[in-house]
């Protein structure tokens, strides 16, 4: 068959190990998945209530215009409904944007390391990938971005805070970058962890879309809202950008139940606030633990940390697995010597530190 040649050098997404599989393999009663940055406190209890009471007409296609959630998001973010696009997770947003803008002859600029789906989608579309090494502290090297960007640059990806480092760039830094970035490139601000940021230097970037008509700001219900299983992401940008993206979007890309669940979750801002507060408290424990044990840790503004391990990262993951903790090896993320750990509940983190102690005594 005539596959795109690039596919021979690509692999499907490698998922982390599942709780059930780890329980079976290691004979464990209790396993904690701290690998995919899911919300350890679940989701708003109102979502389960909504699903139980749901009397949707399941034989009908979803609303193509996603009017319910669209209206709520437009209201919440104070944007026009036509300045919004809703996707099957922000993963699909990356695909939609790439499909609309990338092609052979075009290039796309991103950090190394950052969210792998940007490069993955660029490969599929045949675009050139220009990766700019991160600074020593883990920040995006935005000066470097400006140096490699040119008229053929179709998309610049700014992941803020960045996955897998957790690093956060202040709003002023982003705005200075937007002022200088080529106007011919779409600047995608991927804010999957926006809600978790507690720095006072974060403004709401969605308010900037009228100042920068090449800016798109992307968020998701998968992380702080705890709705990863439902796959709902969204973005705001000028209507002209949204219009073009809608041309490549599959018409019924989000299902009815997921759209309803997201509406209910959005309405429960108190749940979100509580999660963010608990996460911040627990995040400081990771920083303290790293300091105590002289381990490097990136400055996270998210619900995960990238922390140094005293042995090979794969080996560290294996030992942590034996103690019932699933985390992500830095070897897979482009950060060897580190593991990425989703910040769990107080109890989970206490257990995790105990398991991690085993790595330190064995080194
Ligand atoms: C998790 C994550 C996403 C994907 O989120 P979904 O909405 O679940 O597809 C996008 N960008 C970054 C940086 C992420 O960490």
PDB file of N, CA and C in Angstrom, residues 159-249:
ATOM      1  N   UNK A 159       3.777  26.148  24.926  1.00  0.00           N
ATOM      2  CA  UNK A 159       3.068  25.318  25.899  1.00  0.00           C
ATOM      3  C   UNK A 159       3.313  25.936  27.273  1.00  0.00           C
ATOM      4  N   UNK A 160       2.242  26.516  27.840  1.00  0.00           N
ATOM      5  CA  UNK A 160       2.425  27.297  29.066  1.00  0.00           C
ATOM      6  C   UNK A 160       1.305  27.055  30.062  1.00  0.00           C
ATOM      7  N   UNK A 161       1.604  26.451  31.227  1.00  0.00           N
ATOM      8  CA  UNK A 161       2.887  25.860  31.584  1.00  0.00           C
ATOM      9  C   UNK A 161       3.222  24.682  30.665  1.00  0.00           C
ATOM     10  N   UNK A 162       4.537  24.411  30.624  1.00  0.00           N
ATOM     11  CA  UNK A 162       5.012  23.388  29.693  1.00  0.00           C
ATOM     12  C   UNK A 162       4.880  21.982  30.285  1.00  0.00           C
ATOM     13  N   UNK A 163       4.507  21.062  29.419  1.00  0.00           N
ATOM     14  CA  UNK A 163       4.549  19.642  29.742  1.00  0.00           C
ATOM     15  C   UNK A 163       5.737  19.086  28.959  1.00  0.00           C
ATOM     16  N   UNK A 164       6.709  18.400  29.557  1.00  0.00           N
ATOM     17  CA  UNK A 164       6.724  17.753  30.867  1.00  0.00           C
ATOM     18  C   UNK A 164       7.464  18.496  31.979  1.00  0.00           C
ATOM     19  N   UNK A 165       7.900  19.740  31.776  1.00  0.00           N
ATOM     20  CA  UNK A 165       8.709  20.372  32.833  1.00  0.00           C
ATOM     21  C   UNK A 165       7.851  21.015  33.912  1.00  0.00           C
ATOM     22  N   UNK A 166       6.672  21.526  33.524  1.00  0.00           N
ATOM     23  CA  UNK A 166       5.828  22.253  34.472  1.00  0.00           C
ATOM     24  C   UNK A 166       6.157  23.739  34.528  1.00  0.00           C
ATOM     25  N   UNK A 167       7.209  24.138  33.798  1.00  0.00           N
ATOM     26  CA  UNK A 167       7.635  25.552  33.812  1.00  0.00           C
ATOM     27  C   UNK A 167       6.550  26.490  33.306  1.00  0.00           C
ATOM     28  N   UNK A 168       6.496  27.660  33.933  1.00  0.00           N
ATOM     29  CA  UNK A 168       5.488  28.666  33.597  1.00  0.00           C
ATOM     30  C   UNK A 168       6.176  29.959  33.155  1.00  0.00           C
ATOM     31  N   UNK A 169       5.696  30.538  32.054  1.00  0.00           N
ATOM     32  CA  UNK A 169       6.203  31.833  31.605  1.00  0.00           C
ATOM     33  C   UNK A 169       5.188  32.917  31.969  1.00  0.00           C
ATOM     34  N   UNK A 170       5.641  33.995  32.634  1.00  0.00           N
ATOM     35  CA  UNK A 170       4.726  35.075  33.017  1.00  0.00           C
ATOM     36  C   UNK A 170       4.052  35.690  31.787  1.00  0.00           C
ATOM     37  N   UNK A 171       2.861  36.224  31.993  1.00  0.00           N
ATOM     38  CA  UNK A 171       2.095  36.814  30.896  1.00  0.00           C
ATOM     39  C   UNK A 171       2.873  37.904  30.161  1.00  0.00           C
ATOM     40  N   UNK A 172       3.625  38.704  30.912  1.00  0.00           N
ATOM     41  CA  UNK A 172       4.366  39.785  30.263  1.00  0.00           C
ATOM     42  C   UNK A 172       5.379  39.224  29.263  1.00  0.00           C
ATOM     43  N   UNK A 173       6.026  38.128  29.625  1.00  0.00           N
ATOM     44  CA  UNK A 173       6.995  37.472  28.735  1.00  0.00           C
ATOM     45  C   UNK A 173       6.311  36.996  27.456  1.00  0.00           C
ATOM     46  N   UNK A 174       5.118  36.425  27.628  1.00  0.00           N
ATOM     47  CA  UNK A 174       4.375  35.930  26.458  1.00  0.00           C
ATOM     48  C   UNK A 174       3.969  37.110  25.568  1.00  0.00           C
ATOM     49  N   UNK A 175       3.513  38.187  26.180  1.00  0.00           N
ATOM     50  CA  UNK A 175       3.072  39.349  25.389  1.00  0.00           C
ATOM     51  C   UNK A 175       4.244  39.984  24.636  1.00  0.00           C
ATOM     52  N   UNK A 176       5.391  40.068  25.291  1.00  0.00           N
ATOM     53  CA  UNK A 176       6.586  40.594  24.613  1.00  0.00           C
ATOM     54  C   UNK A 176       6.925  39.719  23.403  1.00  0.00           C
ATOM     55  N   UNK A 177       6.742  38.420  23.571  1.00  0.00           N
ATOM     56  CA  UNK A 177       7.005  37.494  22.469  1.00  0.00           C
ATOM     57  C   UNK A 177       5.988  37.714  21.344  1.00  0.00           C
ATOM     58  N   UNK A 178       4.715  37.833  21.702  1.00  0.00           N
ATOM     59  CA  UNK A 178       3.666  38.034  20.691  1.00  0.00           C
ATOM     60  C   UNK A 178       3.913  39.316  19.908  1.00  0.00           C
ATOM     61  N   UNK A 179       4.432  40.340  20.585  1.00  0.00           N
ATOM     62  CA  UNK A 179       4.723  41.616  19.915  1.00  0.00           C
ATOM     63  C   UNK A 179       5.756  41.443  18.810  1.00  0.00           C
ATOM     64  N   UNK A 180       6.664  40.495  19.009  1.00  0.00           N
ATOM     65  CA  UNK A 180       7.794  40.360  18.076  1.00  0.00           C
ATOM     66  C   UNK A 180       7.678  39.179  17.121  1.00  0.00           C
ATOM     67  N   UNK A 181       6.766  38.270  17.386  1.00  0.00           N
ATOM     68  CA  UNK A 181       6.641  37.063  16.557  1.00  0.00           C
ATOM     69  C   UNK A 181       6.070  37.422  15.186  1.00  0.00           C
ATOM     70  N   UNK A 182       6.438  36.641  14.156  1.00  0.00           N
ATOM     71  CA  UNK A 182       5.913  36.932  12.816  1.00  0.00           C
ATOM     72  C   UNK A 182       4.388  36.863  12.781  1.00  0.00           C
ATOM     73  N   UNK A 183       3.770  37.865  12.140  1.00  0.00           N
ATOM     74  CA  UNK A 183       2.297  37.928  12.106  1.00  0.00           C
ATOM     75  C   UNK A 183       1.718  36.879  11.161  1.00  0.00           C
ATOM     76  N   UNK A 184       2.585  36.276  10.348  1.00  0.00           N
ATOM     77  CA  UNK A 184       2.122  35.266   9.385  1.00  0.00           C
ATOM     78  C   UNK A 184       2.005  33.879  10.020  1.00  0.00           C
ATOM     79  N   UNK A 185       2.479  33.752  11.263  1.00  0.00           N
ATOM     80  CA  UNK A 185       2.400  32.447  11.938  1.00  0.00           C
ATOM     81  C   UNK A 185       1.281  32.471  12.967  1.00  0.00           C
ATOM     82  N   UNK A 186       0.566  31.357  13.079  1.00  0.00           N
ATOM     83  CA  UNK A 186      -0.401  31.233  14.176  1.00  0.00           C
ATOM     84  C   UNK A 186       0.376  30.887  15.446  1.00  0.00           C
ATOM     85  N   UNK A 187       0.174  31.682  16.486  1.00  0.00           N
ATOM     86  CA  UNK A 187       0.808  31.376  17.770  1.00  0.00           C
ATOM     87  C   UNK A 187      -0.211  30.627  18.611  1.00  0.00           C
ATOM     88  N   UNK A 188       0.103  29.368  18.915  1.00  0.00           N
ATOM     89  CA  UNK A 188      -0.802  28.566  19.736  1.00  0.00           C
ATOM     90  C   UNK A 188      -0.279  28.558  21.168  1.00  0.00           C
ATOM     91  N   UNK A 189      -1.092  29.080  22.056  1.00  0.00           N
ATOM     92  CA  UNK A 189      -0.765  29.059  23.478  1.00  0.00           C
ATOM     93  C   UNK A 189      -1.550  27.893  24.077  1.00  0.00           C
ATOM     94  N   UNK A 190      -0.851  26.790  24.318  1.00  0.00           N
ATOM     95  CA  UNK A 190      -1.493  25.596  24.878  1.00  0.00           C
ATOM     96  C   UNK A 190      -1.483  25.728  26.396  1.00  0.00           C
ATOM     97  N   UNK A 191      -2.663  26.004  26.947  1.00  0.00           N
ATOM     98  CA  UNK A 191      -2.774  26.223  28.391  1.00  0.00           C
ATOM     99  C   UNK A 191      -3.561  25.096  29.063  1.00  0.00           C
ATOM    100  N   UNK A 192      -3.116  23.862  28.830  1.00  0.00           N
ATOM    101  CA  UNK A 192      -3.821  22.703  29.392  1.00  0.00           C
ATOM    102  C   UNK A 192      -3.841  22.737  30.921  1.00  0.00           C
ATOM    103  N   UNK A 193      -2.869  23.451  31.518  1.00  0.00           N
ATOM    104  CA  UNK A 193      -2.759  23.487  32.989  1.00  0.00           C
ATOM    105  C   UNK A 193      -3.062  24.870  33.553  1.00  0.00           C
ATOM    106  N   UNK A 194      -3.686  25.720  32.740  1.00  0.00           N
ATOM    107  CA  UNK A 194      -3.970  27.107  33.132  1.00  0.00           C
ATOM    108  C   UNK A 194      -4.569  27.208  34.539  1.00  0.00           C
ATOM    109  N   UNK A 195      -5.560  26.366  34.809  1.00  0.00           N
ATOM    110  CA  UNK A 195      -6.315  26.488  36.068  1.00  0.00           C
ATOM    111  C   UNK A 195      -5.431  26.222  37.284  1.00  0.00           C
ATOM    112  N   UNK A 196      -4.347  25.461  37.101  1.00  0.00           N
ATOM    113  CA  UNK A 196      -3.477  25.086  38.221  1.00  0.00           C
ATOM    114  C   UNK A 196      -2.460  26.163  38.587  1.00  0.00           C
ATOM    115  N   UNK A 197      -2.266  27.139  37.701  1.00  0.00           N
ATOM    116  CA  UNK A 197      -1.234  28.150  37.942  1.00  0.00           C
ATOM    117  C   UNK A 197      -1.637  29.025  39.123  1.00  0.00           C
ATOM    118  N   UNK A 198      -0.737  29.178  40.079  1.00  0.00           N
ATOM    119  CA  UNK A 198      -1.039  30.038  41.226  1.00  0.00           C
ATOM    120  C   UNK A 198      -0.141  31.279  41.234  1.00  0.00           C
ATOM    121  N   UNK A 199       0.763  31.395  40.270  1.00  0.00           N
ATOM    122  CA  UNK A 199       1.627  32.572  40.170  1.00  0.00           C
ATOM    123  C   UNK A 199       0.779  33.820  39.944  1.00  0.00           C
ATOM    124  N   UNK A 200       1.178  34.912  40.576  1.00  0.00           N
ATOM    125  CA  UNK A 200       0.439  36.175  40.403  1.00  0.00           C
ATOM    126  C   UNK A 200       0.768  36.793  39.045  1.00  0.00           C
ATOM    127  N   UNK A 201       1.704  36.181  38.314  1.00  0.00           N
ATOM    128  CA  UNK A 201       2.108  36.747  37.026  1.00  0.00           C
ATOM    129  C   UNK A 201       1.335  36.161  35.850  1.00  0.00           C
ATOM    130  N   UNK A 202       0.241  35.465  36.154  1.00  0.00           N
ATOM    131  CA  UNK A 202      -0.586  34.947  35.078  1.00  0.00           C
ATOM    132  C   UNK A 202      -1.839  35.803  34.894  1.00  0.00           C
ATOM    133  N   UNK A 203      -2.007  36.340  33.675  1.00  0.00           N
ATOM    134  CA  UNK A 203      -3.261  36.986  33.296  1.00  0.00           C
ATOM    135  C   UNK A 203      -4.041  35.985  32.456  1.00  0.00           C
ATOM    136  N   UNK A 204      -5.301  36.329  32.165  1.00  0.00           N
ATOM    137  CA  UNK A 204      -6.093  35.465  31.301  1.00  0.00           C
ATOM    138  C   UNK A 204      -5.788  35.796  29.838  1.00  0.00           C
ATOM    139  N   UNK A 205      -5.014  34.921  29.188  1.00  0.00           N
ATOM    140  CA  UNK A 205      -4.560  35.189  27.814  1.00  0.00           C
ATOM    141  C   UNK A 205      -5.721  35.237  26.821  1.00  0.00           C
ATOM    142  N   UNK A 206      -6.858  34.678  27.198  1.00  0.00           N
ATOM    143  CA  UNK A 206      -8.007  34.718  26.283  1.00  0.00           C
ATOM    144  C   UNK A 206      -8.456  36.156  26.022  1.00  0.00           C
ATOM    145  N   UNK A 207      -8.077  37.060  26.921  1.00  0.00           N
ATOM    146  CA  UNK A 207      -8.427  38.481  26.743  1.00  0.00           C
ATOM    147  C   UNK A 207      -7.559  39.175  25.687  1.00  0.00           C
ATOM    148  N   UNK A 208      -6.534  38.487  25.221  1.00  0.00           N
ATOM    149  CA  UNK A 208      -5.586  39.138  24.299  1.00  0.00           C
ATOM    150  C   UNK A 208      -5.922  38.908  22.825  1.00  0.00           C
ATOM    151  N   UNK A 209      -6.951  38.109  22.542  1.00  0.00           N
ATOM    152  CA  UNK A 209      -7.155  37.719  21.132  1.00  0.00           C
ATOM    153  C   UNK A 209      -7.477  38.896  20.217  1.00  0.00           C
ATOM    154  N   UNK A 210      -7.989  39.989  20.791  1.00  0.00           N
ATOM    155  CA  UNK A 210      -8.262  41.154  19.934  1.00  0.00           C
ATOM    156  C   UNK A 210      -7.029  42.036  19.762  1.00  0.00           C
ATOM    157  N   UNK A 211      -6.057  41.855  20.623  1.00  0.00           N
ATOM    158  CA  UNK A 211      -4.790  42.589  20.474  1.00  0.00           C
ATOM    159  C   UNK A 211      -3.867  41.867  19.487  1.00  0.00           C
ATOM    160  N   UNK A 212      -4.006  40.557  19.414  1.00  0.00           N
ATOM    161  CA  UNK A 212      -3.127  39.758  18.546  1.00  0.00           C
ATOM    162  C   UNK A 212      -4.004  38.872  17.669  1.00  0.00           C
ATOM    163  N   UNK A 213      -4.119  39.225  16.380  1.00  0.00           N
ATOM    164  CA  UNK A 213      -5.063  38.441  15.575  1.00  0.00           C
ATOM    165  C   UNK A 213      -4.436  37.168  15.009  1.00  0.00           C
ATOM    166  N   UNK A 214      -3.230  36.815  15.479  1.00  0.00           N
ATOM    167  CA  UNK A 214      -2.636  35.513  15.123  1.00  0.00           C
ATOM    168  C   UNK A 214      -2.462  34.632  16.360  1.00  0.00           C
ATOM    169  N   UNK A 215      -3.254  34.920  17.390  1.00  0.00           N
ATOM    170  CA  UNK A 215      -3.144  34.162  18.644  1.00  0.00           C
ATOM    171  C   UNK A 215      -4.328  33.223  18.829  1.00  0.00           C
ATOM    172  N   UNK A 216      -4.021  31.991  19.236  1.00  0.00           N
ATOM    173  CA  UNK A 216      -5.063  31.038  19.629  1.00  0.00           C
ATOM    174  C   UNK A 216      -4.700  30.509  21.018  1.00  0.00           C
ATOM    175  N   UNK A 217      -5.678  30.509  21.909  1.00  0.00           N
ATOM    176  CA  UNK A 217      -5.446  30.026  23.276  1.00  0.00           C
ATOM    177  C   UNK A 217      -6.273  28.760  23.494  1.00  0.00           C
ATOM    178  N   UNK A 218      -5.583  27.692  23.879  1.00  0.00           N
ATOM    179  CA  UNK A 218      -6.215  26.374  23.965  1.00  0.00           C
ATOM    180  C   UNK A 218      -6.271  25.897  25.428  1.00  0.00           C
ATOM    181  N   UNK A 219      -7.422  25.400  25.831  1.00  0.00           N
ATOM    182  CA  UNK A 219      -7.593  24.846  27.192  1.00  0.00           C
ATOM    183  C   UNK A 219      -8.310  23.504  27.111  1.00  0.00           C
ATOM    184  N   UNK A 220      -8.435  22.836  28.254  1.00  0.00           N
ATOM    185  CA  UNK A 220      -9.034  21.496  28.238  1.00  0.00           C
ATOM    186  C   UNK A 220      -9.820  21.217  29.516  1.00  0.00           C
ATOM    187  N   UNK A 221     -10.778  20.323  29.414  1.00  0.00           N
ATOM    188  CA  UNK A 221     -11.502  19.839  30.594  1.00  0.00           C
ATOM    189  C   UNK A 221     -10.837  18.597  31.174  1.00  0.00           C
ATOM    190  N   UNK A 222      -9.722  18.158  30.574  1.00  0.00           N
ATOM    191  CA  UNK A 222      -9.115  16.884  30.979  1.00  0.00           C
ATOM    192  C   UNK A 222      -8.326  16.954  32.270  1.00  0.00           C
ATOM    193  N   UNK A 223      -7.792  18.113  32.594  1.00  0.00           N
ATOM    194  CA  UNK A 223      -6.855  18.164  33.708  1.00  0.00           C
ATOM    195  C   UNK A 223      -7.566  18.655  34.980  1.00  0.00           C
ATOM    196  N   UNK A 224      -7.602  19.941  35.237  1.00  0.00           N
ATOM    197  CA  UNK A 224      -8.165  20.420  36.509  1.00  0.00           C
ATOM    198  C   UNK A 224      -9.655  20.094  36.652  1.00  0.00           C
ATOM    199  N   UNK A 225     -10.400  20.063  35.552  1.00  0.00           N
ATOM    200  CA  UNK A 225     -11.827  19.743  35.643  1.00  0.00           C
ATOM    201  C   UNK A 225     -12.063  18.246  35.830  1.00  0.00           C
ATOM    202  N   UNK A 226     -11.008  17.447  35.641  1.00  0.00           N
ATOM    203  CA  UNK A 226     -11.113  16.014  35.919  1.00  0.00           C
ATOM    204  C   UNK A 226     -11.992  15.243  34.951  1.00  0.00           C
ATOM    205  N   UNK A 227     -12.058  15.688  33.705  1.00  0.00           N
ATOM    206  CA  UNK A 227     -12.929  15.022  32.735  1.00  0.00           C
ATOM    207  C   UNK A 227     -12.151  14.371  31.587  1.00  0.00           C
ATOM    208  N   UNK A 228     -10.965  13.843  31.869  1.00  0.00           N
ATOM    209  CA  UNK A 228     -10.122  13.294  30.787  1.00  0.00           C
ATOM    210  C   UNK A 228     -10.852  12.244  29.955  1.00  0.00           C
ATOM    211  N   UNK A 229     -11.698  11.441  30.598  1.00  0.00           N
ATOM    212  CA  UNK A 229     -12.353  10.356  29.855  1.00  0.00           C
ATOM    213  C   UNK A 229     -13.359  10.881  28.841  1.00  0.00           C
ATOM    214  N   UNK A 230     -13.845  12.105  29.037  1.00  0.00           N
ATOM    215  CA  UNK A 230     -14.867  12.628  28.130  1.00  0.00           C
ATOM    216  C   UNK A 230     -14.312  13.318  26.888  1.00  0.00           C
ATOM    217  N   UNK A 231     -13.023  13.687  26.913  1.00  0.00           N
ATOM    218  CA  UNK A 231     -12.373  14.267  25.754  1.00  0.00           C
ATOM    219  C   UNK A 231     -13.020  15.579  25.282  1.00  0.00           C
ATOM    220  N   UNK A 232     -12.919  16.619  26.075  1.00  0.00           N
ATOM    221  CA  UNK A 232     -13.386  17.934  25.624  1.00  0.00           C
ATOM    222  C   UNK A 232     -12.275  18.969  25.809  1.00  0.00           C
ATOM    223  N   UNK A 233     -11.868  19.578  24.708  1.00  0.00           N
ATOM    224  CA  UNK A 233     -10.943  20.697  24.740  1.00  0.00           C
ATOM    225  C   UNK A 233     -11.601  21.865  24.031  1.00  0.00           C
ATOM    226  N   UNK A 234     -11.053  23.057  24.189  1.00  0.00           N
ATOM    227  CA  UNK A 234     -11.606  24.204  23.464  1.00  0.00           C
ATOM    228  C   UNK A 234     -10.527  25.256  23.274  1.00  0.00           C
ATOM    229  N   UNK A 235     -10.777  26.139  22.329  1.00  0.00           N
ATOM    230  CA  UNK A 235      -9.816  27.212  22.085  1.00  0.00           C
ATOM    231  C   UNK A 235     -10.567  28.474  21.726  1.00  0.00           C
ATOM    232  N   UNK A 236      -9.951  29.625  21.998  1.00  0.00           N
ATOM    233  CA  UNK A 236     -10.497  30.892  21.518  1.00  0.00           C
ATOM    234  C   UNK A 236      -9.459  31.576  20.628  1.00  0.00           C
ATOM    235  N   UNK A 237      -9.969  32.257  19.632  1.00  0.00           N
ATOM    236  CA  UNK A 237      -9.152  33.030  18.694  1.00  0.00           C
ATOM    237  C   UNK A 237     -10.113  33.937  17.932  1.00  0.00           C
ATOM    238  N   UNK A 238      -9.566  34.803  17.106  1.00  0.00           N
ATOM    239  CA  UNK A 238     -10.421  35.640  16.276  1.00  0.00           C
ATOM    240  C   UNK A 238     -11.304  34.783  15.385  1.00  0.00           C
ATOM    241  N   UNK A 239     -12.476  35.329  15.060  1.00  0.00           N
ATOM    242  CA  UNK A 239     -13.458  34.588  14.295  1.00  0.00           C
ATOM    243  C   UNK A 239     -12.885  34.055  12.975  1.00  0.00           C
ATOM    244  N   UNK A 240     -12.015  34.834  12.340  1.00  0.00           N
ATOM    245  CA  UNK A 240     -11.433  34.416  11.060  1.00  0.00           C
ATOM    246  C   UNK A 240     -10.631  33.133  11.195  1.00  0.00           C
ATOM    247  N   UNK A 241      -9.898  33.014  12.291  1.00  0.00           N
ATOM    248  CA  UNK A 241      -9.108  31.800  12.539  1.00  0.00           C
ATOM    249  C   UNK A 241     -10.043  30.626  12.809  1.00  0.00           C
ATOM    250  N   UNK A 242     -11.047  30.860  13.655  1.00  0.00           N
ATOM    251  CA  UNK A 242     -11.989  29.796  14.021  1.00  0.00           C
ATOM    252  C   UNK A 242     -12.699  29.266  12.767  1.00  0.00           C
ATOM    253  N   UNK A 243     -13.054  30.193  11.882  1.00  0.00           N
ATOM    254  CA  UNK A 243     -13.750  29.805  10.648  1.00  0.00           C
ATOM    255  C   UNK A 243     -12.927  28.824   9.813  1.00  0.00           C
ATOM    256  N   UNK A 244     -11.634  29.131   9.663  1.00  0.00           N
ATOM    257  CA  UNK A 244     -10.757  28.244   8.880  1.00  0.00           C
ATOM    258  C   UNK A 244     -10.625  26.882   9.567  1.00  0.00           C
ATOM    259  N   UNK A 245     -10.443  26.897  10.882  1.00  0.00           N
ATOM    260  CA  UNK A 245     -10.276  25.630  11.617  1.00  0.00           C
ATOM    261  C   UNK A 245     -11.532  24.772  11.515  1.00  0.00           C
ATOM    262  N   UNK A 246     -12.694  25.431  11.521  1.00  0.00           N
ATOM    263  CA  UNK A 246     -13.956  24.680  11.424  1.00  0.00           C
ATOM    264  C   UNK A 246     -14.084  23.931  10.103  1.00  0.00           C
ATOM    265  N   UNK A 247     -13.349  24.380   9.085  1.00  0.00           N
ATOM    266  CA  UNK A 247     -13.418  23.703   7.780  1.00  0.00           C
ATOM    267  C   UNK A 247     -12.792  22.313   7.834  1.00  0.00           C
ATOM    268  N   UNK A 248     -11.815  22.115   8.709  1.00  0.00           N
ATOM    269  CA  UNK A 248     -11.177  20.790   8.772  1.00  0.00           C
ATOM    270  C   UNK A 248     -11.669  19.974   9.966  1.00  0.00           C
ATOM    271  N   UNK A 249     -12.457  20.574  10.839  1.00  0.00           N
ATOM    272  CA  UNK A 249     -12.985  19.863  12.007  1.00  0.00           C
ATOM    273  C   UNK A 249     -14.073  18.876  11.569  1.00  0.00           C
TER     274      UNK A 249
END
